[in-house]
Amino acid sequence: GHSNWSSQWQAYADKFTLNSQGVIQKIVLPIYRADPGSGSSTVTFKVWTDNGGRPGVELASENILISALTPLQYNSIEFTNKPVVNGTFYVGAELNYGTGDTVIFAMAPDRHPSASPPSTAFIKSDGIWWDSDSYLQAISNGSYNLKTSLDIEVHLSDGFGVPNYTLNTNEICEGDSVRSEEHTSELQS
């Protein structure tokens, strides 16, 4: 959550890098709190391209009712329009906050400023994407650091999907079966 910062923070994202092309099927993330101010309150989960080390062009989005999220559990968000990604991309959520809305996502503990890996979390404030550490240093006049990552799992397929085929029952022996699997993988930030 971000308490009194809700008017300034419009989105969160985390950075991912692939060495080959993949298709995002869904994301899985723990939700600690999901309080809708109204029955129509939403949060929009998104995938963005890379724009010089920050989230860029939106590739996909999925609008979810806050009331459909289950607090204190991992929530699975499937994308209707599955984005194709390669190289660096970003996954996160855009906040559509109204009165009384609260959604709290999980993130890694704050890392020491010189720790590796670097911060992979980004915050969009007043229309500008900041890495979490730079943002907190800017608003605190250098008093605070926040090197962190969001707890988001990205579930990918290789893009081939489920093959389309027809089976002729005259060519399969009685009692035999046919099995087809799609190759999938998972990325965690």
mmCIF file of C-alpha atoms in Angstrom:
data_model
loop_
_atom_site.group_PDB
_atom_site.id
_atom_site.type_symbol
_atom_site.label_atom_id
_atom_site.label_comp_id
_atom_site.label_asym_id
_atom_site.label_seq_id
_atom_site.Cartn_x
_atom_site.Cartn_y
_atom_site.Cartn_z
ATOM 1 C CA GLY A 1 0.000 0.000 0.000
ATOM 2 C CA HIS A 2 1.014 3.589 -0.160
ATOM 3 C CA SER A 3 -1.355 5.390 2.230
ATOM 4 C CA ASN A 4 -1.250 9.135 1.558
ATOM 5 C CA TRP A 5 0.782 8.699 -1.651
ATOM 6 C CA SER A 6 -2.204 7.308 -3.603
ATOM 7 C CA SER A 7 -2.765 10.552 -5.516
ATOM 8 C CA GLN A 8 0.878 10.552 -6.677
ATOM 9 C CA TRP A 9 1.486 6.856 -7.409
ATOM 10 C CA GLN A 10 -0.299 5.642 -10.521
ATOM 11 C CA ALA A 11 1.416 2.282 -11.134
ATOM 12 C CA TYR A 12 3.983 -0.280 -10.017
ATOM 13 C CA ALA A 13 6.093 -2.493 -12.291
ATOM 14 C CA ASP A 14 8.957 -4.960 -12.058
ATOM 15 C CA LYS A 15 11.668 -5.623 -14.634
ATOM 16 C CA PHE A 16 12.130 -9.009 -16.358
ATOM 17 C CA THR A 17 14.585 -10.160 -19.019
ATOM 18 C CA LEU A 18 14.228 -13.115 -21.416
ATOM 19 C CA ASN A 19 16.914 -14.522 -23.706
ATOM 20 C CA SER A 20 14.320 -15.781 -26.185
ATOM 21 C CA GLN A 21 10.770 -15.031 -27.231
ATOM 22 C CA GLY A 22 7.918 -16.063 -24.952
ATOM 23 C CA VAL A 23 4.179 -15.517 -24.597
ATOM 24 C CA ILE A 24 2.888 -14.391 -21.208
ATOM 25 C CA GLN A 25 -0.027 -16.600 -20.227
ATOM 26 C CA LYS A 26 -0.579 -15.252 -16.720
ATOM 27 C CA ILE A 27 1.037 -13.660 -13.707
ATOM 28 C CA VAL A 28 0.801 -14.891 -10.128
ATOM 29 C CA LEU A 29 1.298 -12.583 -7.179
ATOM 30 C CA PRO A 30 0.470 -12.470 -3.477
ATOM 31 C CA ILE A 31 -2.109 -9.889 -2.466
ATOM 32 C CA TYR A 32 -1.978 -8.830 1.163
ATOM 33 C CA ARG A 33 -4.987 -6.553 1.149
ATOM 34 C CA ALA A 34 -7.795 -5.936 -1.332
ATOM 35 C CA ASP A 35 -10.446 -3.489 -0.122
ATOM 36 C CA PRO A 36 -12.770 -2.120 -2.792
ATOM 37 C CA GLY A 37 -14.358 1.259 -2.082
ATOM 38 C CA SER A 38 -17.231 0.247 -4.352
ATOM 39 C CA GLY A 39 -18.427 -2.820 -6.240
ATOM 40 C CA SER A 40 -16.909 -1.443 -9.461
ATOM 41 C CA SER A 41 -13.424 -0.650 -8.082
ATOM 42 C CA THR A 42 -10.633 -2.092 -10.242
ATOM 43 C CA VAL A 43 -6.887 -2.529 -10.609
ATOM 44 C CA THR A 44 -5.363 -3.075 -14.065
ATOM 45 C CA PHE A 45 -2.508 -5.560 -14.448
ATOM 46 C CA LYS A 46 -0.201 -4.677 -17.338
ATOM 47 C CA VAL A 47 2.811 -5.662 -19.406
ATOM 48 C CA TRP A 48 5.067 -2.953 -20.871
ATOM 49 C CA THR A 49 8.019 -2.871 -23.278
ATOM 50 C CA ASP A 50 11.400 -1.490 -22.226
ATOM 51 C CA ASN A 51 12.029 2.201 -22.865
ATOM 52 C CA GLY A 52 15.647 2.923 -21.959
ATOM 53 C CA GLY A 53 15.582 1.023 -18.672
ATOM 54 C CA ARG A 54 12.030 1.985 -17.676
ATOM 55 C CA PRO A 55 8.544 0.729 -18.586
ATOM 56 C CA GLY A 56 7.511 1.892 -22.049
ATOM 57 C CA VAL A 57 4.660 0.996 -24.393
ATOM 58 C CA GLU A 58 1.810 -1.089 -22.999
ATOM 59 C CA LEU A 59 1.688 -4.575 -24.563
ATOM 60 C CA ALA A 60 -1.279 -5.990 -22.642
ATOM 61 C CA SER A 61 -3.653 -5.168 -19.825
ATOM 62 C CA GLU A 62 -6.236 -7.017 -17.760
ATOM 63 C CA ASN A 63 -8.762 -5.039 -15.710
ATOM 64 C CA ILE A 64 -9.708 -6.903 -12.492
ATOM 65 C CA LEU A 65 -12.303 -6.019 -9.874
ATOM 66 C CA ILE A 66 -10.618 -5.455 -6.522
ATOM 67 C CA SER A 67 -13.389 -7.561 -4.980
ATOM 68 C CA ALA A 68 -12.244 -10.499 -7.169
ATOM 69 C CA LEU A 69 -8.770 -10.516 -5.552
ATOM 70 C CA THR A 70 -8.229 -12.820 -2.572
ATOM 71 C CA PRO A 71 -6.204 -11.258 0.250
ATOM 72 C CA LEU A 72 -3.454 -13.288 1.947
ATOM 73 C CA GLN A 73 -3.200 -15.654 -1.024
ATOM 74 C CA TYR A 74 -1.452 -15.904 -4.352
ATOM 75 C CA ASN A 75 -3.736 -14.569 -7.075
ATOM 76 C CA SER A 76 -3.532 -15.712 -10.690
ATOM 77 C CA ILE A 77 -4.208 -13.087 -13.368
ATOM 78 C CA GLU A 78 -4.630 -14.468 -16.888
ATOM 79 C CA PHE A 79 -4.248 -12.157 -19.851
ATOM 80 C CA THR A 80 -7.034 -12.344 -22.438
ATOM 81 C CA ASN A 81 -4.706 -10.921 -25.106
ATOM 82 C CA LYS A 82 -1.457 -12.737 -24.412
ATOM 83 C CA PRO A 83 1.582 -10.523 -25.088
ATOM 84 C CA VAL A 84 4.684 -11.740 -26.883
ATOM 85 C CA VAL A 85 7.854 -10.652 -25.060
ATOM 86 C CA ASN A 86 11.592 -10.866 -25.688
ATOM 87 C CA GLY A 87 14.530 -9.163 -24.017
ATOM 88 C CA THR A 88 13.601 -6.709 -21.256
ATOM 89 C CA PHE A 89 9.955 -6.084 -20.356
ATOM 90 C CA TYR A 90 7.978 -4.982 -17.300
ATOM 91 C CA VAL A 91 4.966 -6.440 -15.483
ATOM 92 C CA GLY A 92 2.888 -4.695 -12.851
ATOM 93 C CA ALA A 93 -0.336 -2.934 -12.011
ATOM 94 C CA GLU A 94 -1.941 0.405 -12.705
ATOM 95 C CA LEU A 95 -3.992 1.759 -9.824
ATOM 96 C CA ASN A 96 -7.474 3.052 -10.584
ATOM 97 C CA TYR A 97 -8.116 4.176 -7.037
ATOM 98 C CA GLY A 98 -11.409 5.625 -5.940
ATOM 99 C CA THR A 99 -12.533 6.519 -2.431
ATOM 100 C CA GLY A 100 -11.878 3.649 -0.025
ATOM 101 C CA ASP A 101 -9.880 1.489 -2.477
ATOM 102 C CA THR A 102 -6.762 -0.260 -1.156
ATOM 103 C CA VAL A 103 -4.647 -2.993 -2.763
ATOM 104 C CA ILE A 104 -1.368 -4.082 -1.141
ATOM 105 C CA PHE A 105 1.130 -6.132 -3.162
ATOM 106 C CA ALA A 106 4.144 -8.037 -1.819
ATOM 107 C CA MET A 107 7.732 -6.995 -2.407
ATOM 108 C CA ALA A 108 11.183 -8.165 -1.386
ATOM 109 C CA PRO A 109 12.745 -6.749 1.779
ATOM 110 C CA ASP A 110 14.699 -3.526 1.335
ATOM 111 C CA ARG A 111 18.267 -4.275 0.236
ATOM 112 C CA HIS A 112 21.353 -2.374 1.327
ATOM 113 C CA PRO A 113 22.113 0.441 -1.176
ATOM 114 C CA SER A 114 25.297 -1.290 -2.384
ATOM 115 C CA ALA A 115 23.701 -4.747 -2.548
ATOM 116 C CA SER A 116 23.360 -6.800 -5.675
ATOM 117 C CA PRO A 117 21.073 -7.422 -7.507
ATOM 118 C CA PRO A 118 19.935 -3.867 -8.101
ATOM 119 C CA SER A 119 16.395 -2.711 -7.528
ATOM 120 C CA THR A 120 14.015 -4.041 -10.194
ATOM 121 C CA ALA A 121 10.854 -2.335 -8.867
ATOM 122 C CA PHE A 122 9.505 0.801 -10.528
ATOM 123 C CA ILE A 123 6.924 3.367 -9.415
ATOM 124 C CA LYS A 124 4.989 5.659 -11.741
ATOM 125 C CA SER A 125 4.448 9.003 -10.032
ATOM 126 C CA ASP A 126 2.954 12.067 -11.665
ATOM 127 C CA GLY A 127 3.297 10.364 -15.065
ATOM 128 C CA ILE A 128 7.037 9.560 -14.689
ATOM 129 C CA TRP A 129 8.532 6.082 -14.140
ATOM 130 C CA TRP A 130 11.161 5.938 -11.359
ATOM 131 C CA ASP A 131 13.125 2.996 -10.035
ATOM 132 C CA SER A 132 12.003 2.545 -6.418
ATOM 133 C CA ASP A 133 15.355 3.580 -4.928
ATOM 134 C CA SER A 134 15.689 6.830 -6.929
ATOM 135 C CA TYR A 135 12.076 7.744 -6.213
ATOM 136 C CA LEU A 136 12.374 7.399 -2.447
ATOM 137 C CA GLN A 137 15.682 9.280 -2.434
ATOM 138 C CA ALA A 138 14.084 12.113 -4.446
ATOM 139 C CA ILE A 139 11.038 12.537 -2.208
ATOM 140 C CA SER A 140 13.095 12.244 0.993
ATOM 141 C CA ASN A 141 15.935 14.550 -0.130
ATOM 142 C CA GLY A 142 18.343 11.610 0.003
ATOM 143 C CA SER A 143 17.349 10.447 3.493
ATOM 144 C CA TYR A 144 15.888 7.061 2.482
ATOM 145 C CA ASN A 145 16.643 4.212 0.092
ATOM 146 C CA LEU A 146 14.388 1.420 -1.162
ATOM 147 C CA LYS A 147 16.169 -1.218 -3.270
ATOM 148 C CA THR A 148 13.543 -3.870 -3.835
ATOM 149 C CA SER A 149 11.626 -6.079 -6.272
ATOM 150 C CA LEU A 150 7.944 -6.885 -6.511
ATOM 151 C CA ASP A 151 6.861 -10.466 -5.842
ATOM 152 C CA ILE A 152 5.493 -11.323 -9.297
ATOM 153 C CA GLU A 153 5.749 -14.659 -11.101
ATOM 154 C CA VAL A 154 5.426 -14.490 -14.890
ATOM 155 C CA HIS A 155 4.153 -17.702 -16.522
ATOM 156 C CA LEU A 156 5.235 -18.059 -20.138
ATOM 157 C CA SER A 157 4.745 -20.423 -23.034
ATOM 158 C CA ASP A 158 7.013 -20.760 -26.031
ATOM 159 C CA GLY A 159 4.232 -19.427 -28.232
ATOM 160 C CA PHE A 160 3.411 -22.645 -30.051
ATOM 161 C CA GLY A 161 0.263 -23.237 -28.024
ATOM 162 C CA VAL A 162 -1.823 -26.361 -28.179
ATOM 163 C CA PRO A 163 -1.610 -28.074 -31.550
ATOM 164 C CA ASN A 164 -4.767 -28.299 -33.603
ATOM 165 C CA TYR A 165 -5.250 -31.882 -34.753
ATOM 166 C CA THR A 166 -7.944 -34.465 -35.359
ATOM 167 C CA LEU A 167 -7.657 -38.031 -34.157
ATOM 168 C CA ASN A 168 -9.132 -40.869 -36.149
ATOM 169 C CA THR A 169 -10.353 -43.497 -33.685
ATOM 170 C CA ASN A 170 -9.704 -46.203 -36.312
ATOM 171 C CA GLU A 171 -5.955 -45.542 -35.976
ATOM 172 C CA ILE A 172 -5.736 -45.803 -32.168
ATOM 173 C CA CYS A 173 -5.937 -49.149 -30.433
ATOM 174 C CA GLU A 174 -8.724 -49.532 -27.930
ATOM 175 C CA GLY A 175 -7.514 -48.530 -24.455
ATOM 176 C CA ASP A 176 -4.641 -46.383 -25.803
ATOM 177 C CA SER A 177 -4.519 -42.649 -25.290
ATOM 178 C CA VAL A 178 -2.877 -39.631 -26.891
ATOM 179 C CA ARG A 179 -1.222 -36.916 -24.825
ATOM 180 C CA SER A 180 -0.103 -33.471 -25.925
ATOM 181 C CA GLU A 181 1.760 -30.961 -23.778
ATOM 182 C CA GLU A 182 2.539 -27.309 -24.268
ATOM 183 C CA HIS A 183 5.995 -26.173 -23.171
ATOM 184 C CA THR A 184 5.743 -23.574 -20.395
ATOM 185 C CA SER A 185 8.172 -21.780 -18.130
ATOM 186 C CA GLU A 186 8.091 -19.368 -15.221
ATOM 187 C CA LEU A 187 10.032 -16.235 -14.314
ATOM 188 C CA GLN A 188 10.158 -14.764 -10.848
ATOM 189 C CA SER A 189 11.318 -11.292 -9.984
#
